[in-house]
Short mmCIF file of C-alpha atoms and ligand atoms in Angstrom, two decimals:
data_model
loop_
_atom_site.label_atom_id
_atom_site.label_comp_id
_atom_site.label_asym_id
_atom_site.label_seq_id
_atom_site.Cartn_x
_atom_site.Cartn_y
_atom_site.Cartn_z
CA UNK K 136 9.00 -2.99 9.94
CA UNK K 137 9.66 -6.47 8.69
CA UNK K 138 9.54 -9.81 10.36
CA UNK K 139 13.03 -11.11 10.19
CA UNK K 140 12.97 -14.25 12.24
CA UNK K 141 13.18 -17.02 9.69
CA UNK K 142 16.64 -16.08 8.45
CA UNK K 143 18.30 -16.28 11.82
CA UNK K 144 21.94 -17.08 11.38
CA UNK K 145 22.89 -20.53 12.55
CA UNK K 146 26.68 -20.66 12.49
CA UNK K 147 26.95 -24.44 12.36
CA UNK K 148 24.80 -24.83 9.27
CA UNK K 149 25.69 -24.49 5.61
CA UNK K 150 23.63 -21.51 4.63
CA UNK K 151 23.75 -22.03 0.94
CA UNK K 152 21.94 -25.29 1.19
CA UNK K 153 18.36 -24.75 0.07
CA UNK K 154 15.60 -25.99 2.33
CA UNK K 155 13.31 -28.45 0.61
CA UNK K 156 10.06 -30.16 1.43
CA UNK K 157 11.25 -33.51 0.26
CA UNK K 158 10.98 -36.38 2.71
CA UNK K 159 14.18 -36.54 4.67
CA UNK K 160 16.12 -39.48 6.02
CA UNK K 161 15.22 -38.67 9.57
CA UNK K 162 16.37 -41.76 11.42
CA UNK K 163 18.03 -45.01 10.62
CA UNK K 164 17.33 -48.01 12.78
CA UNK K 165 20.01 -50.67 12.73
CA UNK K 166 19.58 -54.01 14.38
CA UNK K 167 22.15 -56.80 14.40
CA UNK K 168 21.47 -60.35 15.23
CA UNK K 169 24.41 -62.54 16.21
CA UNK K 170 24.64 -65.83 17.96
CA UNK K 171 26.53 -65.49 21.26
CA UNK K 172 28.77 -68.43 20.48
CA UNK K 173 29.60 -67.21 16.98
CA UNK K 174 31.98 -64.22 16.88
CA UNK K 175 31.13 -63.54 13.21
CA UNK K 176 28.04 -61.42 12.76
CA UNK K 177 25.35 -62.96 10.66
CA UNK K 178 25.15 -60.39 7.90
CA UNK K 179 21.90 -61.87 6.62
CA UNK K 180 20.24 -60.57 9.77
CA UNK K 181 21.66 -57.09 9.49
CA UNK K 182 18.58 -55.00 8.89
CA UNK K 183 18.69 -51.37 8.01
CA UNK K 184 15.29 -49.73 8.01
CA UNK K 185 15.12 -46.16 6.84
CA UNK K 186 12.43 -44.25 8.66
CA UNK K 187 11.09 -41.48 6.53
CA UNK K 188 9.64 -38.46 8.20
CA UNK K 189 6.49 -37.07 6.57
CA UNK K 190 6.96 -34.14 4.18
CA UNK K 191 6.93 -30.76 5.80
CA UNK K 192 3.53 -29.13 5.39
CA UNK K 193 3.22 -26.62 2.59
CA UNK K 194 1.39 -23.46 3.54
CA UNK K 195 -1.93 -22.86 1.85
CA UNK K 196 -0.94 -19.55 0.31
CA UNK K 197 2.12 -20.72 -1.55
CA UNK K 198 1.50 -18.81 -4.75
CA UNK K 199 5.27 -18.55 -4.93
CA UNK K 200 5.59 -22.31 -5.36
CA UNK K 201 2.87 -22.81 -7.94
CA UNK K 202 3.16 -21.42 -11.42
CA UNK K 203 0.00 -19.38 -12.09
CA UNK K 204 -1.94 -20.11 -15.24
CA UNK K 205 -3.10 -17.35 -17.57
CA UNK K 206 -6.61 -17.46 -16.10
CA UNK K 207 -5.47 -18.00 -12.55
CA UNK K 208 -7.91 -16.55 -9.99
CA UNK K 209 -4.96 -14.79 -8.36
CA UNK K 210 -4.78 -12.53 -11.43
CA UNK K 211 -8.43 -11.48 -11.49
CA UNK K 212 -9.92 -8.48 -9.66
CA UNK K 213 -12.93 -8.87 -7.39
CA UNK K 214 -15.23 -6.20 -5.94
CA UNK K 215 -12.99 -5.57 -2.91
CA UNK K 216 -9.93 -4.97 -5.12
CA UNK K 217 -11.92 -2.54 -7.26
CA UNK K 218 -13.36 -0.81 -4.20
CA UNK K 219 -9.95 -0.23 -2.60
CA UNK K 220 -8.41 0.89 -5.87
CA UNK K 221 -11.29 3.32 -6.42
CA UNK K 222 -10.90 4.60 -2.86
CA UNK K 223 -7.15 5.08 -3.33
CA UNK K 224 -7.55 6.96 -6.62
CA UNK K 225 -10.36 9.09 -5.17
CA UNK K 226 -8.42 10.11 -2.07
CA UNK K 227 -5.37 11.02 -4.16
CA UNK K 228 -7.44 13.15 -6.55
CA UNK K 229 -9.21 14.79 -3.60
CA UNK K 230 -5.87 15.55 -1.91
CA UNK K 231 -4.45 17.12 -5.07
CA UNK K 232 -7.64 19.13 -5.61
CA UNK K 233 -7.51 20.43 -2.04
CA UNK K 234 -3.88 21.32 -2.53
CA UNK K 235 -4.51 23.31 -5.70
CA UNK K 236 -7.58 24.92 -4.20
CA UNK K 237 -5.47 26.30 -1.35
CA UNK K 238 -2.71 27.67 -3.60
CA UNK K 239 -4.19 31.14 -4.05
CA UNK K 240 -1.00 33.15 -4.47
CA UNK K 241 2.06 32.89 -6.69
CA UNK K 242 4.42 31.98 -3.87
CA UNK K 243 2.29 29.02 -2.82
CA UNK K 244 1.83 27.93 -6.42
CA UNK K 245 5.59 27.88 -6.97
CA UNK K 246 6.05 25.98 -3.71
CA UNK K 247 3.42 23.55 -4.88
CA UNK K 248 5.40 22.77 -8.04
CA UNK K 249 8.47 21.97 -5.95
CA UNK K 250 6.36 19.94 -3.52
CA UNK K 251 4.93 17.88 -6.39
CA UNK K 252 8.42 17.21 -7.75
CA UNK K 253 9.72 16.32 -4.29
CA UNK K 254 6.78 13.95 -3.79
CA UNK K 255 7.49 12.23 -7.10
CA UNK K 256 11.22 11.86 -6.29
CA UNK K 257 10.55 10.67 -2.74
CA UNK K 258 8.08 8.06 -3.99
CA UNK K 259 10.80 6.44 -6.08
CA UNK K 260 13.02 6.10 -3.01
CA UNK K 261 10.16 4.71 -0.90
CA UNK K 262 9.36 2.04 -3.49
CA UNK K 263 13.04 1.06 -3.64
CA UNK K 264 13.29 0.55 0.11
CA UNK K 265 9.92 -1.20 0.24
CA UNK K 266 10.82 -3.50 -2.66
CA UNK K 267 14.22 -4.32 -1.17
CA UNK K 268 12.63 -5.18 2.18
CA UNK K 269 10.00 -7.45 0.65
CA UNK K 270 12.52 -9.17 -1.61
CA UNK K 271 14.89 -9.95 1.23
CA UNK K 272 13.13 -10.34 4.56
CA UNK K 273 10.13 -12.16 5.99
CA UNK K 274 7.82 -14.64 4.33
CA UNK K 275 4.16 -15.17 3.62
CA UNK K 276 3.42 -15.64 7.33
CA UNK K 277 4.86 -12.22 8.24
CA UNK K 278 2.15 -10.01 9.79
CA UNK K 279 0.82 -7.23 7.56
CA UNK K 280 3.48 -7.64 4.85
CA UNK K 281 3.09 -11.41 4.29
CA UNK K 282 0.90 -11.26 1.15
CA UNK K 283 3.11 -8.58 -0.41
CA UNK K 284 6.27 -10.60 0.35
CA UNK K 285 4.68 -13.67 -1.21
CA UNK K 286 3.69 -11.59 -4.19
CA UNK K 287 7.23 -10.29 -4.74
CA UNK K 288 8.68 -13.79 -4.39
CA UNK K 289 6.25 -15.01 -7.01
CA UNK K 290 7.29 -12.09 -9.20
CA UNK K 291 10.93 -13.14 -9.04
CA UNK K 292 10.07 -16.67 -10.10
CA UNK K 293 7.68 -15.73 -12.90
CA UNK K 294 8.16 -12.05 -13.79
CA UNK K 295 5.69 -12.24 -16.70
CA UNK K 296 2.78 -12.86 -14.30
CA UNK K 297 2.59 -9.16 -13.41
CA UNK K 298 1.63 -8.38 -17.02
CA UNK K 299 -1.36 -10.72 -16.75
CA UNK K 300 -2.69 -9.32 -13.48
CA UNK K 301 -5.71 -7.04 -13.75
CA UNK K 302 -5.30 -3.37 -12.82
CA UNK K 303 -7.26 -3.37 -9.54
CA UNK K 304 -5.77 -6.71 -8.50
CA UNK K 305 -2.34 -5.22 -8.99
CA UNK K 306 -3.00 -1.95 -7.16
CA UNK K 307 -5.48 -2.75 -4.40
CA UNK K 308 -3.02 -3.44 -1.56
CA UNK K 309 -1.09 -0.21 -2.04
CA UNK K 310 -4.36 1.66 -2.67
CA UNK K 311 -5.66 0.48 0.69
CA UNK K 312 -2.50 1.66 2.48
CA UNK K 313 -2.63 4.99 0.65
CA UNK K 314 -6.27 5.48 1.62
CA UNK K 315 -5.64 4.73 5.28
CA UNK K 316 -2.68 7.15 5.39
CA UNK K 317 -4.10 9.99 3.29
CA UNK K 318 -7.59 10.16 4.77
CA UNK K 319 -6.61 11.23 8.31
CA UNK K 320 -3.95 13.60 6.97
CA UNK K 321 -6.55 15.24 4.72
CA UNK K 322 -8.89 15.67 7.69
CA UNK K 323 -6.27 17.12 10.03
CA UNK K 324 -3.99 19.21 7.81
CA UNK K 325 -4.98 21.85 5.30
CA UNK K 326 -1.62 23.20 4.18
CA UNK K 327 -1.66 23.13 0.36
CA UNK K 328 2.08 22.46 0.05
CA UNK K 329 1.95 19.54 2.45
CA UNK K 330 -1.10 18.11 0.70
CA UNK K 331 0.58 18.59 -2.68
CA UNK K 332 3.67 16.70 -1.53
CA UNK K 333 1.61 13.90 -0.01
CA UNK K 334 -0.74 13.64 -2.97
CA UNK K 335 2.07 13.23 -5.49
CA UNK K 336 4.15 10.98 -3.26
CA UNK K 337 1.38 8.58 -2.29
CA UNK K 338 -0.11 8.70 -5.78
CA UNK K 339 3.20 7.63 -7.33
CA UNK K 340 3.71 4.94 -4.67
CA UNK K 341 0.26 3.54 -5.39
CA UNK K 342 0.80 3.62 -9.16
CA UNK K 343 4.27 2.08 -8.84
CA UNK K 344 2.72 -1.38 -9.24
CA UNK K 345 1.40 -0.32 -12.63
CA UNK K 346 4.71 1.34 -13.61
CA UNK K 347 6.44 -1.90 -12.58
CA UNK K 348 4.03 -3.92 -14.70
CA UNK K 349 4.70 -1.71 -17.73
CA UNK K 350 8.43 -2.27 -17.25
CA UNK K 351 7.81 -5.97 -18.02
CA UNK K 352 5.77 -5.42 -21.18
CA UNK K 353 7.36 -5.61 -24.61
CA UNK K 354 7.55 -2.16 -26.16
CA UNK K 355 5.12 -3.15 -28.93
CA UNK K 356 2.31 -3.79 -26.43
CA UNK K 357 2.62 -0.52 -24.54
CA UNK K 358 0.78 2.72 -25.36
CA UNK K 359 3.10 5.15 -27.15
CA UNK K 360 2.84 7.68 -24.33
CA UNK K 361 4.05 5.09 -21.79
CA UNK K 362 7.00 4.19 -24.00
CA UNK K 363 7.84 7.89 -24.37
CA UNK K 364 7.68 8.40 -20.58
CA UNK K 365 9.85 5.32 -20.01
CA UNK K 366 12.38 6.43 -22.59
CA UNK K 367 12.49 9.92 -21.05
CA UNK K 368 13.14 8.44 -17.60
CA UNK K 369 9.88 9.75 -16.14
CA UNK K 370 8.76 6.16 -15.56
CA UNK K 371 11.06 3.26 -14.75
CA UNK K 372 12.48 1.89 -17.98
CA UNK K 373 12.27 -1.68 -19.24
CA UNK K 374 16.01 -2.21 -19.60
CA UNK K 375 16.78 -0.64 -16.21
CA UNK K 376 14.27 -2.88 -14.47
CA UNK K 377 15.42 -5.94 -16.39
CA UNK K 378 18.74 -5.59 -14.57
CA UNK K 379 16.90 -6.19 -11.30
CA UNK K 380 15.85 -9.61 -12.57
CA UNK K 381 19.38 -10.69 -13.43
CA UNK K 382 22.04 -12.05 -11.09
CA UNK K 383 23.03 -10.99 -8.52
CA UNK K 384 19.47 -9.61 -8.06
CA UNK K 385 20.60 -6.78 -5.81
CA UNK K 386 20.27 -3.66 -7.95
CA UNK K 387 17.58 -1.37 -9.39
CA UNK K 388 14.95 -1.80 -6.70
CA UNK K 389 13.21 1.55 -7.31
CA UNK K 390 10.13 1.31 -9.54
CA UNK K 391 8.60 4.77 -10.02
CA UNK K 392 11.15 6.59 -12.19
CA UNK K 393 14.26 4.65 -11.19
CA UNK K 394 16.10 7.94 -10.63
CA UNK K 395 17.47 6.67 -7.32
CA UNK K 396 18.73 3.38 -8.69
CA UNK K 397 22.18 4.51 -9.92
CA UNK K 398 22.75 6.48 -6.72
CA UNK K 399 21.73 3.70 -4.33
CA UNK K 400 23.59 1.04 -6.30
CA UNK K 401 26.76 3.09 -6.69
CA UNK K 402 27.00 3.83 -2.98
CA UNK K 403 25.91 0.28 -2.08
CA UNK K 404 23.12 1.62 0.10
CA UNK K 405 21.20 -1.65 0.36
CA UNK K 406 24.36 -3.66 0.92
CA UNK K 407 25.19 -1.38 3.85
CA UNK K 408 21.65 -1.74 5.23
CA UNK K 409 21.90 -5.52 4.99
CA UNK K 410 25.17 -5.54 6.92
CA UNK K 411 23.75 -3.24 9.60
CA UNK K 412 20.64 -5.40 10.04
CA UNK K 413 22.79 -8.51 10.14
CA UNK K 414 25.04 -7.05 12.83
CA UNK K 415 22.10 -5.75 14.86
CA UNK K 416 19.70 -8.68 14.57
CA UNK K 417 21.71 -11.55 13.06
CA UNK K 418 19.37 -11.91 10.11
CA UNK K 419 20.51 -12.64 6.58
CA UNK K 420 18.82 -11.11 3.55
CA UNK K 421 17.58 -13.55 0.93
CA UNK K 422 19.97 -12.10 -1.67
CA UNK K 423 22.97 -13.47 0.25
CA UNK K 424 21.79 -16.98 -0.52
CA UNK K 425 22.09 -18.85 -3.77
CA UNK K 426 19.38 -17.44 -6.10
CA UNK K 427 18.48 -21.01 -7.06
CA UNK K 428 17.63 -21.71 -3.43
CA UNK K 429 15.15 -18.83 -3.56
CA UNK K 430 13.77 -20.03 -6.88
CA UNK K 431 14.81 -16.72 -8.40
CA UNK K 432 16.41 -18.16 -11.49
CA UNK K 433 14.22 -16.64 -14.13
CA UNK K 434 12.66 -18.70 -16.85
CA UNK K 435 14.66 -18.46 -20.00
CA UNK K 436 14.01 -15.57 -22.31
CA UNK K 437 12.00 -17.61 -24.81
CA UNK K 438 9.57 -18.82 -22.16
CA UNK K 439 9.26 -15.32 -20.75
CA UNK K 440 8.64 -13.85 -24.19
CA UNK K 441 6.05 -16.49 -25.08
CA UNK K 442 4.09 -15.73 -21.93
CA UNK K 443 4.14 -12.00 -22.57
CA UNK K 444 3.06 -12.40 -26.21
CA UNK K 445 0.23 -14.75 -25.31
ZN1 ZN T 538 12.54 -7.63 -6.67
ZN1 ZN T 539 9.93 -6.84 -11.94
#
């Protein structure tokens, strides 16, 4: 699912040393000039010339290395973002309508309620696993997931940015995935319970980016209904998600309701997955490294608050 190559374990290296793009002392050329008849080296002719290698190239899409401004183009929606978001919302509403349309007896209607609840609960787990994977493996060059990985890395450096991103810009990538998954299922299957489960599950997964964004807003800037849903645990809460952005950055990955977070964290589910992947493929998750090396040390609270208030 993820491209894991760049964290290959190299046993002779110090893994907590951050990689940098600074010029490195690549080679040192030393030349000594001595007269054959004079056993004492002429230190005046000892020349040490450092040879600097050029800086490593920085990829063009390094949003995670450049602090976005408030009006940064990366925060603004364009027509393609709006089109995919519209398509995602439409297909979800169509799926749910088809589901309800097919529930023409009490037994199916009851099953539909359970299917909707199961879809909502499952979505929280999916977002947790997805978020954990993007936080820890691959990079911006990873096929398919590269932009999302870059986006999550940027989020860990500047969490406030998500509150500045326009709705369609925030949702379009998940909306596109949801559309491409739901459309063929809608065409092939007509079971109302299955469609109900899928509609709620994919709908919550798609909206998880918005729920995540709301978890970074100050309470005073959120609609009252959102605050009520957060406080009731229906949507992921602000304080629960804040724990994800504090050291050691390895908890509270789920971002729909967060109902799975205490369970997964208590049983160290992600820690176990990281060890299994390491044993199988020799790859280290990013969270095993110094957070400073990943640039995950959050801006201080005052800076964060000033950005959110602005
Ligand atoms: Zn994260
Ligand atoms: Zn966050």
